[in-house]
């Protein structure tokens, strides 16, 4: 079985590599029975995270417009610090907070991280390789203890 850090990297790879058109062809039922292989479980987590993020995509569009001019700087320079700051600001956005009331704080941060990553990947695909590294680092630094306490990726969704 892969280490949670390795699983995070693979999940982010799937999350950001699958374009929106291909998601329609994939089963996104997060409540379906567990897949058999570890790779299938990881892909299922990525699909569920993407579906979860897409639920809030419209809500975040307005907030993201003010960040757009700084996205290349955030991803390329001091990426971890800038990305972390953006996740914090978006997690506290009043529009998104209405949805966050149903979630715990860690799930809210994960959701915001996914939404931000998917948004950046769509708006500036040239940043994708660096963005993947930044997201993996952010999740492993800020959310891995919670993911571990929850029993792994497949148990948090």
PDB file of C-alpha atoms in Angstrom, residues 13-121:
ATOM      1  CA  UNK A  13      -2.251  14.286 -10.733  1.00  0.00           C
ATOM      2  CA  UNK A  14      -5.619  12.693 -11.600  1.00  0.00           C
ATOM      3  CA  UNK A  15      -7.611  15.647 -10.295  1.00  0.00           C
ATOM      4  CA  UNK A  16      -5.853  18.168 -12.510  1.00  0.00           C
ATOM      5  CA  UNK A  17      -5.111  15.989 -15.543  1.00  0.00           C
ATOM      6  CA  UNK A  18      -8.640  14.927 -16.302  1.00  0.00           C
ATOM      7  CA  UNK A  19     -10.316  17.596 -18.380  1.00  0.00           C
ATOM      8  CA  UNK A  20     -13.937  18.404 -17.704  1.00  0.00           C
ATOM      9  CA  UNK A  21     -15.226  16.582 -20.794  1.00  0.00           C
ATOM     10  CA  UNK A  22     -13.726  13.282 -19.657  1.00  0.00           C
ATOM     11  CA  UNK A  23     -15.358  13.588 -16.221  1.00  0.00           C
ATOM     12  CA  UNK A  24     -18.744  13.052 -17.826  1.00  0.00           C
ATOM     13  CA  UNK A  25     -17.572   9.656 -19.028  1.00  0.00           C
ATOM     14  CA  UNK A  26     -16.408   8.561 -15.598  1.00  0.00           C
ATOM     15  CA  UNK A  27     -18.543   7.311 -12.764  1.00  0.00           C
ATOM     16  CA  UNK A  28     -18.545   9.990 -10.054  1.00  0.00           C
ATOM     17  CA  UNK A  29     -20.790   8.298  -7.539  1.00  0.00           C
ATOM     18  CA  UNK A  30     -18.782   8.674  -4.359  1.00  0.00           C
ATOM     19  CA  UNK A  31     -21.124   6.347  -2.484  1.00  0.00           C
ATOM     20  CA  UNK A  32     -20.665   3.397  -4.817  1.00  0.00           C
ATOM     21  CA  UNK A  33     -19.057   0.232  -3.400  1.00  0.00           C
ATOM     22  CA  UNK A  34     -15.310   0.401  -2.843  1.00  0.00           C
ATOM     23  CA  UNK A  35     -13.211  -0.326  -5.926  1.00  0.00           C
ATOM     24  CA  UNK A  36     -11.002  -3.389  -5.775  1.00  0.00           C
ATOM     25  CA  UNK A  37      -7.491  -2.051  -6.398  1.00  0.00           C
ATOM     26  CA  UNK A  38      -5.603   0.759  -4.693  1.00  0.00           C
ATOM     27  CA  UNK A  39      -5.306   2.582  -8.037  1.00  0.00           C
ATOM     28  CA  UNK A  40      -9.090   2.453  -8.451  1.00  0.00           C
ATOM     29  CA  UNK A  41      -9.543   3.827  -4.931  1.00  0.00           C
ATOM     30  CA  UNK A  42      -7.163   6.700  -5.675  1.00  0.00           C
ATOM     31  CA  UNK A  43      -8.963   7.523  -8.926  1.00  0.00           C
ATOM     32  CA  UNK A  44     -12.290   7.415  -7.097  1.00  0.00           C
ATOM     33  CA  UNK A  45     -10.993   9.919  -4.521  1.00  0.00           C
ATOM     34  CA  UNK A  46      -9.813  12.233  -7.323  1.00  0.00           C
ATOM     35  CA  UNK A  47     -13.208  12.005  -9.060  1.00  0.00           C
ATOM     36  CA  UNK A  48     -15.050  12.703  -5.807  1.00  0.00           C
ATOM     37  CA  UNK A  49     -12.834  15.682  -5.010  1.00  0.00           C
ATOM     38  CA  UNK A  50     -13.395  17.066  -8.494  1.00  0.00           C
ATOM     39  CA  UNK A  51     -17.169  16.631  -8.213  1.00  0.00           C
ATOM     40  CA  UNK A  52     -17.055  18.191  -4.756  1.00  0.00           C
ATOM     41  CA  UNK A  53     -15.102  21.173  -6.052  1.00  0.00           C
ATOM     42  CA  UNK A  54     -17.348  21.584  -9.088  1.00  0.00           C
ATOM     43  CA  UNK A  55     -20.385  21.992  -6.810  1.00  0.00           C
ATOM     44  CA  UNK A  56     -18.938  25.290  -5.614  1.00  0.00           C
ATOM     45  CA  UNK A  57     -17.291  26.453  -8.828  1.00  0.00           C
ATOM     46  CA  UNK A  58     -19.882  29.159  -9.547  1.00  0.00           C
ATOM     47  CA  UNK A  59     -19.634  30.521  -6.011  1.00  0.00           C
ATOM     48  CA  UNK A  60     -15.916  31.044  -6.247  1.00  0.00           C
ATOM     49  CA  UNK A  61     -15.725  32.589  -9.721  1.00  0.00           C
ATOM     50  CA  UNK A  62     -16.304  36.136  -8.494  1.00  0.00           C
ATOM     51  CA  UNK A  63     -13.764  35.817  -5.669  1.00  0.00           C
ATOM     52  CA  UNK A  64     -11.176  34.330  -8.012  1.00  0.00           C
ATOM     53  CA  UNK A  65     -11.320  37.237 -10.445  1.00  0.00           C
ATOM     54  CA  UNK A  66      -9.564  39.473  -7.938  1.00  0.00           C
ATOM     55  CA  UNK A  67      -6.770  36.885  -7.546  1.00  0.00           C
ATOM     56  CA  UNK A  68      -6.270  36.193 -11.262  1.00  0.00           C
ATOM     57  CA  UNK A  69      -3.542  38.815 -11.904  1.00  0.00           C
ATOM     58  CA  UNK A  70      -1.394  37.304  -9.137  1.00  0.00           C
ATOM     59  CA  UNK A  71      -1.806  33.613 -10.032  1.00  0.00           C
ATOM     60  CA  UNK A  72       1.462  33.195 -11.979  1.00  0.00           C
ATOM     61  CA  UNK A  73       3.393  34.815  -9.139  1.00  0.00           C
ATOM     62  CA  UNK A  74       1.645  32.694  -6.527  1.00  0.00           C
ATOM     63  CA  UNK A  75       2.370  29.434  -8.312  1.00  0.00           C
ATOM     64  CA  UNK A  76       5.886  30.240  -9.549  1.00  0.00           C
ATOM     65  CA  UNK A  77       7.390  32.357  -6.753  1.00  0.00           C
ATOM     66  CA  UNK A  78       7.097  31.545  -3.084  1.00  0.00           C
ATOM     67  CA  UNK A  79       4.396  29.180  -4.179  1.00  0.00           C
ATOM     68  CA  UNK A  80       3.640  27.460  -0.915  1.00  0.00           C
ATOM     69  CA  UNK A  81       3.259  30.704   1.003  1.00  0.00           C
ATOM     70  CA  UNK A  82       1.175  32.405  -1.688  1.00  0.00           C
ATOM     71  CA  UNK A  83      -1.025  29.386  -2.308  1.00  0.00           C
ATOM     72  CA  UNK A  84      -1.571  28.967   1.425  1.00  0.00           C
ATOM     73  CA  UNK A  85      -2.580  32.623   1.742  1.00  0.00           C
ATOM     74  CA  UNK A  86      -5.077  32.270  -1.128  1.00  0.00           C
ATOM     75  CA  UNK A  87      -6.627  29.138   0.398  1.00  0.00           C
ATOM     76  CA  UNK A  88      -7.009  30.942   3.729  1.00  0.00           C
ATOM     77  CA  UNK A  89      -8.615  33.994   2.132  1.00  0.00           C
ATOM     78  CA  UNK A  90     -10.993  31.900   0.035  1.00  0.00           C
ATOM     79  CA  UNK A  91     -11.886  29.684   3.004  1.00  0.00           C
ATOM     80  CA  UNK A  92     -13.008  32.834   4.807  1.00  0.00           C
ATOM     81  CA  UNK A  93     -14.932  34.222   1.815  1.00  0.00           C
ATOM     82  CA  UNK A  94     -18.475  35.068   2.957  1.00  0.00           C
ATOM     83  CA  UNK A  95     -20.081  33.384  -0.073  1.00  0.00           C
ATOM     84  CA  UNK A  96     -18.181  30.144   0.477  1.00  0.00           C
ATOM     85  CA  UNK A  97     -18.678  30.247   4.248  1.00  0.00           C
ATOM     86  CA  UNK A  98     -22.397  29.620   3.797  1.00  0.00           C
ATOM     87  CA  UNK A  99     -21.494  26.244   2.291  1.00  0.00           C
ATOM     88  CA  UNK A 100     -18.757  25.591   4.849  1.00  0.00           C
ATOM     89  CA  UNK A 101     -21.159  25.508   7.789  1.00  0.00           C
ATOM     90  CA  UNK A 102     -21.972  21.906   6.886  1.00  0.00           C
ATOM     91  CA  UNK A 103     -18.297  20.917   6.726  1.00  0.00           C
ATOM     92  CA  UNK A 104     -15.601  20.624   9.314  1.00  0.00           C
ATOM     93  CA  UNK A 105     -12.683  23.059   9.088  1.00  0.00           C
ATOM     94  CA  UNK A 106     -10.326  20.559   7.459  1.00  0.00           C
ATOM     95  CA  UNK A 107     -12.864  19.564   4.815  1.00  0.00           C
ATOM     96  CA  UNK A 108     -13.496  23.250   4.116  1.00  0.00           C
ATOM     97  CA  UNK A 109      -9.756  23.799   3.564  1.00  0.00           C
ATOM     98  CA  UNK A 110      -9.555  20.711   1.329  1.00  0.00           C
ATOM     99  CA  UNK A 111     -12.565  21.850  -0.667  1.00  0.00           C
ATOM    100  CA  UNK A 112     -11.094  25.322  -1.111  1.00  0.00           C
ATOM    101  CA  UNK A 113      -7.731  23.861  -2.128  1.00  0.00           C
ATOM    102  CA  UNK A 114      -9.407  21.710  -4.794  1.00  0.00           C
ATOM    103  CA  UNK A 115     -11.505  24.596  -6.119  1.00  0.00           C
ATOM    104  CA  UNK A 116      -8.485  26.898  -6.295  1.00  0.00           C
ATOM    105  CA  UNK A 117      -6.317  24.269  -7.980  1.00  0.00           C
ATOM    106  CA  UNK A 118      -8.934  23.382 -10.588  1.00  0.00           C
ATOM    107  CA  UNK A 119      -9.540  27.070 -11.284  1.00  0.00           C
ATOM    108  CA  UNK A 120      -5.832  27.808 -11.786  1.00  0.00           C
ATOM    109  CA  UNK A 121      -5.390  24.724 -13.983  1.00  0.00           C
TER     110      UNK A 121
END
